[in-house]
Coordinates of C-alpha atoms and ligand atoms in Angstrom, one line a residue:
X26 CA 54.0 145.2 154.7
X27 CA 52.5 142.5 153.3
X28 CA 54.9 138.7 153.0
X29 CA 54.0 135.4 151.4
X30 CA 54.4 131.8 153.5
X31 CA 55.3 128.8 152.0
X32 CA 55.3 125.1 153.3
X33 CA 57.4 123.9 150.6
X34 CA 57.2 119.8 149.1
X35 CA 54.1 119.8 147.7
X36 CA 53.1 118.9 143.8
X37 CA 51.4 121.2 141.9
X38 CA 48.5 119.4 139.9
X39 CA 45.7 121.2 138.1
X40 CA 44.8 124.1 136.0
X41 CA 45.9 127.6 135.8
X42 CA 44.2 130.1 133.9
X43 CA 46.8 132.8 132.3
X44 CA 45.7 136.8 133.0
X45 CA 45.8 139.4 130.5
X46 CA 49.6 140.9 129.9
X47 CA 50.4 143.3 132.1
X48 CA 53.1 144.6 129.8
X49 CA 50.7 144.8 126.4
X50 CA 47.7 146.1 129.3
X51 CA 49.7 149.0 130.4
X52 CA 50.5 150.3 126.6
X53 CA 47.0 149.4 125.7
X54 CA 45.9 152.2 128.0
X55 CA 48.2 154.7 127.2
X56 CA 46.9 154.5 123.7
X57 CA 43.4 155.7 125.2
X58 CA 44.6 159.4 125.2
X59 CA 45.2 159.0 121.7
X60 CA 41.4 159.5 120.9
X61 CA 38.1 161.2 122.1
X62 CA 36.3 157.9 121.6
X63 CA 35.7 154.7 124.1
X64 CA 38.2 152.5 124.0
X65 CA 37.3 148.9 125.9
X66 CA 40.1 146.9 127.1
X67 CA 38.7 143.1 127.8
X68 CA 40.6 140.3 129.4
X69 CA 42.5 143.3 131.6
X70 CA 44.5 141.8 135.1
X71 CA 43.8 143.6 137.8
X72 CA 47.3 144.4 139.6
X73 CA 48.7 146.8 140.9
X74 CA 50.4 148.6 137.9
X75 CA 47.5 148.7 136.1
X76 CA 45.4 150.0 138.7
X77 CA 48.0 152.5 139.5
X78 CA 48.0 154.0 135.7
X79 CA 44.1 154.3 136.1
X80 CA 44.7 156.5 138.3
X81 CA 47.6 158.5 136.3
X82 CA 45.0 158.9 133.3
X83 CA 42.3 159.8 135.7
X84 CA 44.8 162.8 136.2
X85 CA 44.2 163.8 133.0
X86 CA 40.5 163.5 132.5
X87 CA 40.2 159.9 131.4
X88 CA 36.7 158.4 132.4
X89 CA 38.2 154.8 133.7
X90 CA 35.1 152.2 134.6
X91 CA 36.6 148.8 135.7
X92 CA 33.5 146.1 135.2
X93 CA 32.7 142.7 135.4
X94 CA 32.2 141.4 131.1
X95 CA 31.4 138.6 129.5
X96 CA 35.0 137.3 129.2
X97 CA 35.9 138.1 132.5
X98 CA 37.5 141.5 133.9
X99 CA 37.5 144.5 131.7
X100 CA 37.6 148.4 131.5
X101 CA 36.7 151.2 129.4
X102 CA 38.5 153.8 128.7
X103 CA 37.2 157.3 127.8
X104 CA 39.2 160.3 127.1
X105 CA 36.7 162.7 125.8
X106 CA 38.9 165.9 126.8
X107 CA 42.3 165.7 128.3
X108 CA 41.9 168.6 130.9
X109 CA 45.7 168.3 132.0
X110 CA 49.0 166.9 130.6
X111 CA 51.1 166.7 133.7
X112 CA 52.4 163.4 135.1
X113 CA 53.8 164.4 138.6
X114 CA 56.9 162.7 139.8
X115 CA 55.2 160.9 142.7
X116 CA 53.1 159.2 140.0
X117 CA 55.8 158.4 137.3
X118 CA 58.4 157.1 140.2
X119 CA 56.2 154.1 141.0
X120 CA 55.9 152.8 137.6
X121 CA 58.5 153.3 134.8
X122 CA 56.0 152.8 132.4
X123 CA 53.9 155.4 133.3
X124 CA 56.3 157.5 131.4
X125 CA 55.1 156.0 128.1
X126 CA 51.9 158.5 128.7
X127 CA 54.5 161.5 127.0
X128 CA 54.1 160.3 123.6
X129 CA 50.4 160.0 123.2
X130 CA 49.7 163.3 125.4
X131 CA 52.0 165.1 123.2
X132 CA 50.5 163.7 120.0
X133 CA 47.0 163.9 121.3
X134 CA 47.0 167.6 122.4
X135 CA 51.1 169.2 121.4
X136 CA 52.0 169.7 125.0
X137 CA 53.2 167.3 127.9
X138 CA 55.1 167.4 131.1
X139 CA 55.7 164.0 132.7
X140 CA 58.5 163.3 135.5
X141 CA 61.3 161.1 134.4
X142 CA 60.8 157.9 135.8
X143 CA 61.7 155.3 138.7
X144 CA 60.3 151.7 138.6
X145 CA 62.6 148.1 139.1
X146 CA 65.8 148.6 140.4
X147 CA 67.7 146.7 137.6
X148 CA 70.0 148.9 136.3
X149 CA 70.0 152.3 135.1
X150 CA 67.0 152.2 132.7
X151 CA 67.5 155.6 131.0
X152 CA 65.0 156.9 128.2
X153 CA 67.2 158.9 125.9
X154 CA 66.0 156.6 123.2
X155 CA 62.4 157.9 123.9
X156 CA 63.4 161.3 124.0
X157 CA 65.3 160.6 120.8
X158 CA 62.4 159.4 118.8
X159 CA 60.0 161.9 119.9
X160 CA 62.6 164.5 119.0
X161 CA 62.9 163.2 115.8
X162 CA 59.0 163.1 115.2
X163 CA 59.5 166.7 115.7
X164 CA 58.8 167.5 119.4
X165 CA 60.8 170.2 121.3
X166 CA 62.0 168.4 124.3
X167 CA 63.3 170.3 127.6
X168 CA 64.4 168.7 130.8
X169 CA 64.5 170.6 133.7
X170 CA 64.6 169.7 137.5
X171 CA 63.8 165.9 136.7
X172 CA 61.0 166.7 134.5
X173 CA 60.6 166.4 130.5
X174 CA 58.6 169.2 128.6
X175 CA 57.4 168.2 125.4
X176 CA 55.6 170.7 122.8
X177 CA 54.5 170.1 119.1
X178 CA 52.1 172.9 118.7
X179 CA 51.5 172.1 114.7
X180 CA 52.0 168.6 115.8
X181 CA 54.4 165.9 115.0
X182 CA 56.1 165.2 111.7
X183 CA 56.8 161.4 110.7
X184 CA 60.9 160.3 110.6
X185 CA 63.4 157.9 109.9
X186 CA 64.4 156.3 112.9
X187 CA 67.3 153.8 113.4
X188 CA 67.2 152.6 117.1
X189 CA 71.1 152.2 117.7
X190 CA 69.9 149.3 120.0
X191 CA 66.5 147.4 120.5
X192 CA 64.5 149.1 122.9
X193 CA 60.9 147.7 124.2
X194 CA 59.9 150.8 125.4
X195 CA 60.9 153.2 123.1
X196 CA 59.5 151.2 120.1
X197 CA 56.4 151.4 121.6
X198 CA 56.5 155.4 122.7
X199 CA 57.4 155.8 119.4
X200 CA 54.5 153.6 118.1
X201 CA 52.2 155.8 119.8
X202 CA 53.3 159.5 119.0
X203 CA 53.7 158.3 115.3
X204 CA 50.8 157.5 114.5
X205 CA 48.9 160.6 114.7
X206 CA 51.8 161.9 113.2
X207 CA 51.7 163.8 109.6
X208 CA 53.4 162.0 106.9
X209 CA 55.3 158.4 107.0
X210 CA 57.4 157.6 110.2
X211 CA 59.7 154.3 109.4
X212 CA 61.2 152.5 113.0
X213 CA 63.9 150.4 112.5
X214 CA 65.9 147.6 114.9
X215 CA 61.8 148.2 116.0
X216 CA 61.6 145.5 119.4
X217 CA 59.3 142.6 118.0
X218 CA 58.0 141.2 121.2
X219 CA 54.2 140.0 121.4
X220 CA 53.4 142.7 123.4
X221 CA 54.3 145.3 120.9
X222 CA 52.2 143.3 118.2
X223 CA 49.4 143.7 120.4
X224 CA 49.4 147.2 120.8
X225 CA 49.7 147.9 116.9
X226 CA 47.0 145.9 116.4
X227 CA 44.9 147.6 118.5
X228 CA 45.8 150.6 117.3
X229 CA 44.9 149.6 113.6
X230 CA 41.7 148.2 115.0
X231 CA 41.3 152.4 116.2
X232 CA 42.2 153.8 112.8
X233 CA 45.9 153.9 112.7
X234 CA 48.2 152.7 109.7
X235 CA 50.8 150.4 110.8
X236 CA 52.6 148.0 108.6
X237 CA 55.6 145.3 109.5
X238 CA 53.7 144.5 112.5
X239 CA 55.7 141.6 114.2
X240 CA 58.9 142.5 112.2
X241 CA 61.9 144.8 112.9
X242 CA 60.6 147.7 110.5
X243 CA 57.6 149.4 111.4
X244 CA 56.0 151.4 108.6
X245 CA 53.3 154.3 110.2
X246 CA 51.4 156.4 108.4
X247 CA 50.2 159.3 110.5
X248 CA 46.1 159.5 110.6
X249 CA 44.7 162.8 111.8
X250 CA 42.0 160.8 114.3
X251 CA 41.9 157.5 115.6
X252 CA 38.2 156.1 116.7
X253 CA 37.6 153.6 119.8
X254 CA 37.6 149.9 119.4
X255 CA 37.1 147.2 121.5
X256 CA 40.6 144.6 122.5
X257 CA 41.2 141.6 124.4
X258 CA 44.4 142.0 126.1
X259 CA 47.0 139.3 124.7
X260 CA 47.9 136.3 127.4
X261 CA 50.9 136.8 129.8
X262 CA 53.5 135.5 128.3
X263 CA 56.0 136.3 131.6
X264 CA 53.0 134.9 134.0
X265 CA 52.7 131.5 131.5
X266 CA 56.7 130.9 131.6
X267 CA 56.5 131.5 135.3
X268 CA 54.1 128.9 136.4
X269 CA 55.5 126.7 133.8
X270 CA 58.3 127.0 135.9
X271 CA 56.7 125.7 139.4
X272 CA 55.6 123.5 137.9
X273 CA 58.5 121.9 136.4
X274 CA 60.4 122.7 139.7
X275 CA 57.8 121.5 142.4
X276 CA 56.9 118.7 139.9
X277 CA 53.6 117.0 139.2
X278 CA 51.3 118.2 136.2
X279 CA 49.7 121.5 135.3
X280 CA 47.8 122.6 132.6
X281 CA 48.3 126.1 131.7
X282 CA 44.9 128.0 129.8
X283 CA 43.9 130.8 127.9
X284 CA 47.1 131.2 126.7
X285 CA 49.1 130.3 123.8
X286 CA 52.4 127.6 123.3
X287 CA 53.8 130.1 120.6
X288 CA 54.3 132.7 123.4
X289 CA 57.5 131.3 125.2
X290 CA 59.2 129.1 123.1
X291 CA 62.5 129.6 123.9
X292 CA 61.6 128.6 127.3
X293 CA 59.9 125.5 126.3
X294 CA 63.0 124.4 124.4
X295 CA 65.4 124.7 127.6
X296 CA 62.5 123.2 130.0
X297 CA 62.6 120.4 127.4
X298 CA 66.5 120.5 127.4
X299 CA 66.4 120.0 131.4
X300 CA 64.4 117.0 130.9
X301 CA 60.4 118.6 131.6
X302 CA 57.8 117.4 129.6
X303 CA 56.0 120.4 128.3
X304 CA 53.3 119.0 125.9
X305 CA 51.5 122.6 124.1
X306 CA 47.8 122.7 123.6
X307 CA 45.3 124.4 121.5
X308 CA 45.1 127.4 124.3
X309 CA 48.5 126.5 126.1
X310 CA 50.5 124.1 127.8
X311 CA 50.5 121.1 129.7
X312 CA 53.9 120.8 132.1
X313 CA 54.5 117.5 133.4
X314 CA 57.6 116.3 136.0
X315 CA 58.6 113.8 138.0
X316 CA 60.3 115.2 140.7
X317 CA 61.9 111.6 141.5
X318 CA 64.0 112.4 138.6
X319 CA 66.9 114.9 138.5
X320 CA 66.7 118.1 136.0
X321 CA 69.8 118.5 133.8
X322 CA 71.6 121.9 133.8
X323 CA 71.4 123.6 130.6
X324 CA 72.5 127.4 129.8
X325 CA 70.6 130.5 129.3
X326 CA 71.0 133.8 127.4
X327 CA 68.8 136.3 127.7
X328 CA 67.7 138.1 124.2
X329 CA 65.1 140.0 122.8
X330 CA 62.0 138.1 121.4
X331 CA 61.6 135.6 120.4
X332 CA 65.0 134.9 121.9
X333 CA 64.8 134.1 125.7
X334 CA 63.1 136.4 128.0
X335 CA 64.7 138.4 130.7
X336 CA 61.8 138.7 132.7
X337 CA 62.0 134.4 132.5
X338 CA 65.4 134.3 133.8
X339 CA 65.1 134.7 137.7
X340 CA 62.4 131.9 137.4
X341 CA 64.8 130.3 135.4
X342 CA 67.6 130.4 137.3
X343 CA 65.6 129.0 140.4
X344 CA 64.7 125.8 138.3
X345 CA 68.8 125.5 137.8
X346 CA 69.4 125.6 141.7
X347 CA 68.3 121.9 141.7
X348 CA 69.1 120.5 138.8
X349 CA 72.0 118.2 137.8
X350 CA 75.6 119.9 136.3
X351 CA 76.6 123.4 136.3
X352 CA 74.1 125.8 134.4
X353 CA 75.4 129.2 132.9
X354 CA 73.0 132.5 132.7
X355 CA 73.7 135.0 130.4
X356 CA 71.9 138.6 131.4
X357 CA 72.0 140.7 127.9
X358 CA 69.3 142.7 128.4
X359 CA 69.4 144.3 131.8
X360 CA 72.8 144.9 134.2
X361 CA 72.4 144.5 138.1
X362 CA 69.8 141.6 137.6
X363 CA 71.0 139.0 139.4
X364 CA 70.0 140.2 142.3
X365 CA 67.6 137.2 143.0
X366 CA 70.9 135.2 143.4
X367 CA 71.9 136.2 146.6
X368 CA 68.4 135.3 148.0
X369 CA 68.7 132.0 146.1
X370 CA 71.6 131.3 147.8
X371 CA 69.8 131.9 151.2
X372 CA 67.9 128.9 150.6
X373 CA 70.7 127.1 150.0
X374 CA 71.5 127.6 145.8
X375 CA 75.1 127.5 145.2
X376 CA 75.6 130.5 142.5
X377 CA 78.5 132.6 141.8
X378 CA 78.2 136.1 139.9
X379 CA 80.4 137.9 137.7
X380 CA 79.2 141.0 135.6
X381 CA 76.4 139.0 133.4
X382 CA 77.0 136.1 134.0
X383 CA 75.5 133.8 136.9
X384 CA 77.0 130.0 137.3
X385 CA 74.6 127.9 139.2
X386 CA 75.6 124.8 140.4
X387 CA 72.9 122.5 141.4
X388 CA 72.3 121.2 144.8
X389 CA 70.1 118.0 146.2
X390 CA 67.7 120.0 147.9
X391 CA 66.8 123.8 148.7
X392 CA 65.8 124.6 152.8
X393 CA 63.2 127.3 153.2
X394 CA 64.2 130.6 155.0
X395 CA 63.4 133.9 154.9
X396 CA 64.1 136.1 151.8
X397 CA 63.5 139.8 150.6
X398 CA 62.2 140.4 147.4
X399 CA 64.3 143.2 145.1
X400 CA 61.7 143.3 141.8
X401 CA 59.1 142.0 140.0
X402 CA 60.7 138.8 138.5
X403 CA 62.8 138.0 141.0
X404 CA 59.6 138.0 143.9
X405 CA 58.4 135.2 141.6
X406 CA 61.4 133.5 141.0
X407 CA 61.6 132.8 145.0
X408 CA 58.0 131.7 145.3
X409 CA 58.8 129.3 142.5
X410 CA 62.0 128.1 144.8
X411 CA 60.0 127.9 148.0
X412 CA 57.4 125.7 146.6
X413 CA 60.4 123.2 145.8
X414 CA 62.4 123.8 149.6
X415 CA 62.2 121.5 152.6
X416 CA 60.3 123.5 155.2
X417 CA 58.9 127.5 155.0
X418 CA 60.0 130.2 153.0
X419 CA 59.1 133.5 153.9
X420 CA 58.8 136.4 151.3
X421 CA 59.4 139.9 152.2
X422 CA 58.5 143.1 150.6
X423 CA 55.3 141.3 148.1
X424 CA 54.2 144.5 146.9
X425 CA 56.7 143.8 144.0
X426 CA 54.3 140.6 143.5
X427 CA 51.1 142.3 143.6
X428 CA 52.4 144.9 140.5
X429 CA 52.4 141.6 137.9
X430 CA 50.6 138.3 139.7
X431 CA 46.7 138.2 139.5
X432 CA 45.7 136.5 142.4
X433 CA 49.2 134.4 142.9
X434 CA 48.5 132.7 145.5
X435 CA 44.8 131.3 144.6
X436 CA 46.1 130.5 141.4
X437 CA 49.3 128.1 143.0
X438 CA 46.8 126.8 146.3
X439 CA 44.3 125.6 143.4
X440 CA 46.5 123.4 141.9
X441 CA 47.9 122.0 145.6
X442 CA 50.6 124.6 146.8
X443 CA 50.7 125.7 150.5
X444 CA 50.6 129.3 150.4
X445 CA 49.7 131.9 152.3
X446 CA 49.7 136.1 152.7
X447 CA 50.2 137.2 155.9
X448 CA 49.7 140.5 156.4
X449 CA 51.4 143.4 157.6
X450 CA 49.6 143.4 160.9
X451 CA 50.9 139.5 161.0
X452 CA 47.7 138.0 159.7
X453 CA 46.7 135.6 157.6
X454 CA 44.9 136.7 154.4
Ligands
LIG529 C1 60.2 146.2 128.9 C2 59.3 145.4 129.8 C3 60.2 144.7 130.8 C4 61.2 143.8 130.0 C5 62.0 144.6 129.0 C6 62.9 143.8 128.1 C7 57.4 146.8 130.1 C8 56.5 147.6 130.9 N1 58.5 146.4 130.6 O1 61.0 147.1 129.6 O2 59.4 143.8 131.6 O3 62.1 143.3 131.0 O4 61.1 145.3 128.2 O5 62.1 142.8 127.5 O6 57.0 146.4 129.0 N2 67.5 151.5 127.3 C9 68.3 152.6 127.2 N3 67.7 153.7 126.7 C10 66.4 153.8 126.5 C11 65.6 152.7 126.7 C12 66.2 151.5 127.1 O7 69.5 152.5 127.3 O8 65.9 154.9 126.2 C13 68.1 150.2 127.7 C14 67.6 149.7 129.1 O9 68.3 150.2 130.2 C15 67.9 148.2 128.9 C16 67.6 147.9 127.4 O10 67.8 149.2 126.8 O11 69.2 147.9 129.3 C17 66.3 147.3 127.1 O12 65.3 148.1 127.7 P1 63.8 148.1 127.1 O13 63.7 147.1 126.0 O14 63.5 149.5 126.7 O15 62.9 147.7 128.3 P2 61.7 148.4 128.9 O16 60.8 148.9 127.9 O17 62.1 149.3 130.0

């Protein structure tokens, strides 16, 4: 298995291109069952997640061709005729996501049978409000034996649907089984984040009716076909608020690019809280720090967008190891995700946690040692602390890495970090 080295001490100074969202990528493709015609995905990061539901969609008859564009990596997605609708278990376990494929295979051809998923280990992670929402769009919905069976054989019917909470996911299942849907479907306490935006745009941009894009309320009036388009995949928001991060933590100056400021500001306004300069540009930010002078604590609570990002608060959290004061994290979103603390505190972070709420006390200096990552954000969130620790951090278990980071470690060694893969054979890569 695969770990990442790191020499910690050095500054970061240079530029950083931002990838494609792996979170709006992986809807994105889903919504290729929905019709017969090409859909081409452009600015698309090549990780591990997406790579892995190219193959899930394969499974079904989708024509996948990753190539080489004009604005760098894209694919094209054809699913002339869907030849199956089953989405074994040892598929769905590996990427939570992957169960998002229900929806648009039940829409698409009124019959679906997709394992119940696995993914992070952050908490229990159920999708009753998935099953909810396509129950109330009409589907006939059996679980059996760790599988869902879905049918609609006249097809879905629009609803009312009050999510009793705000759900990412399910907003966006919903999103796409409603919109081939016959009649109105109204989603309310509908999950705003950018990615979500994305994905209805695109699927306006196929055909689909879709108004109160970007707000709470989304207003869908079922289409019987949606056509193909073409759709640059919106900037990674998560990878932007990350490196913004190093850089603030390792100090020096880095310009974050094909991106956009508007993305993470919450973060910006507790990086500029701590005392980093974060100075936004036309197509991103610039993240400036003198690591002569101490961070301030501030406090954190995680909240849906445009409140402050879960998936930023392990990165987060590692910037507060070394800043002045106490800092106080707030996990709303997700239980059992702290468990990047305990690591921390390997490389010398003083935090205690109770329930959802982490109190990180900063220390002078972090000491590099050998850590294990647990999930995707927190594997960041301890490269991010190793590029600030006196000595070498070692990284176990990167595969979590390699699901969201494009090409991590080129990105960080271009702008001065001391990185390296080594791989399971011992190896450098
Ligand atoms: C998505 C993101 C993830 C991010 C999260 C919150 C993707 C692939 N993943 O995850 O990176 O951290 O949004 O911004 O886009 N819940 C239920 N029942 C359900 C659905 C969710 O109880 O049917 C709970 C979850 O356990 C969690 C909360 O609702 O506690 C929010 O989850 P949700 O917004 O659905 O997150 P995901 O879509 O899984």
């Amino acid at each position: 298995m695969d770990s990442i080295a790191i020499q910690g001490g050095n500054r970061l100074n240079g530029t950083i291109p931002i990838s494609g969202a792996k979170n709006s990528a992986i809807k994105l493709m889903a919504a290729s069952i929905l019709t017969d015609q090409p859909l081409l995905l452009t600015n698309m990061p090549r990780l591990a997640d997406t790579k892995f539901l190219g193959q899930l969609l394969r499974q079904f008859g989708v024509e996948v061709t990753e190539r080489d564009g004009a604005d760098g990596q894209e694919t094209l997605f054809h699913a002339r005729e869907i030849t199956s609708t089953f989405a074994p278990y040892d598929l769905v376990r590996q990427m939570r996501a992957s169960f998002n494929v229900l929806g648009p295979l039940l829409a698409r051809t009124g019959h679906a049978k997709v394992s119940l998923p696995g993914g992070c280990t952050i908490g229990a992670r159920p999708v009753d409000l998935h099953l909810q929402a396509l129950t109330a769009l009409g589907a006939e919905i059996e679980l059996d034996e760790g599988y869902v069976t879905a049918s609609a054989p006249n097809g879905l019917t629009g609803a009312e649907i009050e999510f009793p909470f705000v759900s990412v996911g399910a907003t966006e299942h919903a999103l796409l089984a409603a919109v081939l849907a016959t009649g109105t479907t109204v989603l309310r306490r509908a999950a705003r984040e950018p990615e979500i935006g994305d994905l209805a745009r695109c699927l306006v941009a196929m055909g689909a009716k879709i108004e109160g894009i970007d707000t709470d309320v989304l207003t869908i009036t079922g289409v019987t076909a949606l056509g193909g388009t073409t759709w640059s995949v919106i900037p990674d928001r998560i990878e932007m608020g990350s490196y913004a991060v190093a850089a603030a933590m390792a100090g020096g100056e880095v310009r974050l690019t094909r991106s956009r400021p508007g993305l993470i500001e919450a973060l910006i306004a507790r990086m500029v809280e701590a005392g980093v300069e974060v100075i936004p540009t036309e197509d991103g930010v610039i993240v400036r720090r003198d690591p002569a002078v101490r961070l301030k604590a501030v406090n954190v609570t995680t909240e849906v967008y445009p409140g402050f990002a879960t998936d930023l608060q392990a990165q987060f959290m590692a910037l507060m190891t070394l800043a002045e004061g106490e800092s106080i994290i707030h996990e709303n979103i997700f239980e059992n995700r702290f468990m990047h603390a305990p690591e921390l505190m390997r490389l010398g972070a003083e935090i205690s946690v109770h329930a959802g709420e982490a109190r990180v006390t900063g220390v002078e200096a972090l000491h590099g040692a050998p850590v294990m990552a647990t999930d995707l954000r927190a594997s960041v969130c301890l490269v991010i602390a190793g590029l600030a620790a006196r000595g070498e951090t070692t990284i176990g278990r990167v595969y979590h890495l390699d699901r969201g980071f494009e090409r991590l470690e080129e990105k960080l060694s271009a702008c001065g970090a001391d990185i390296r893969r080594i791989g399971g054979d011992g190896h450098e890569h």
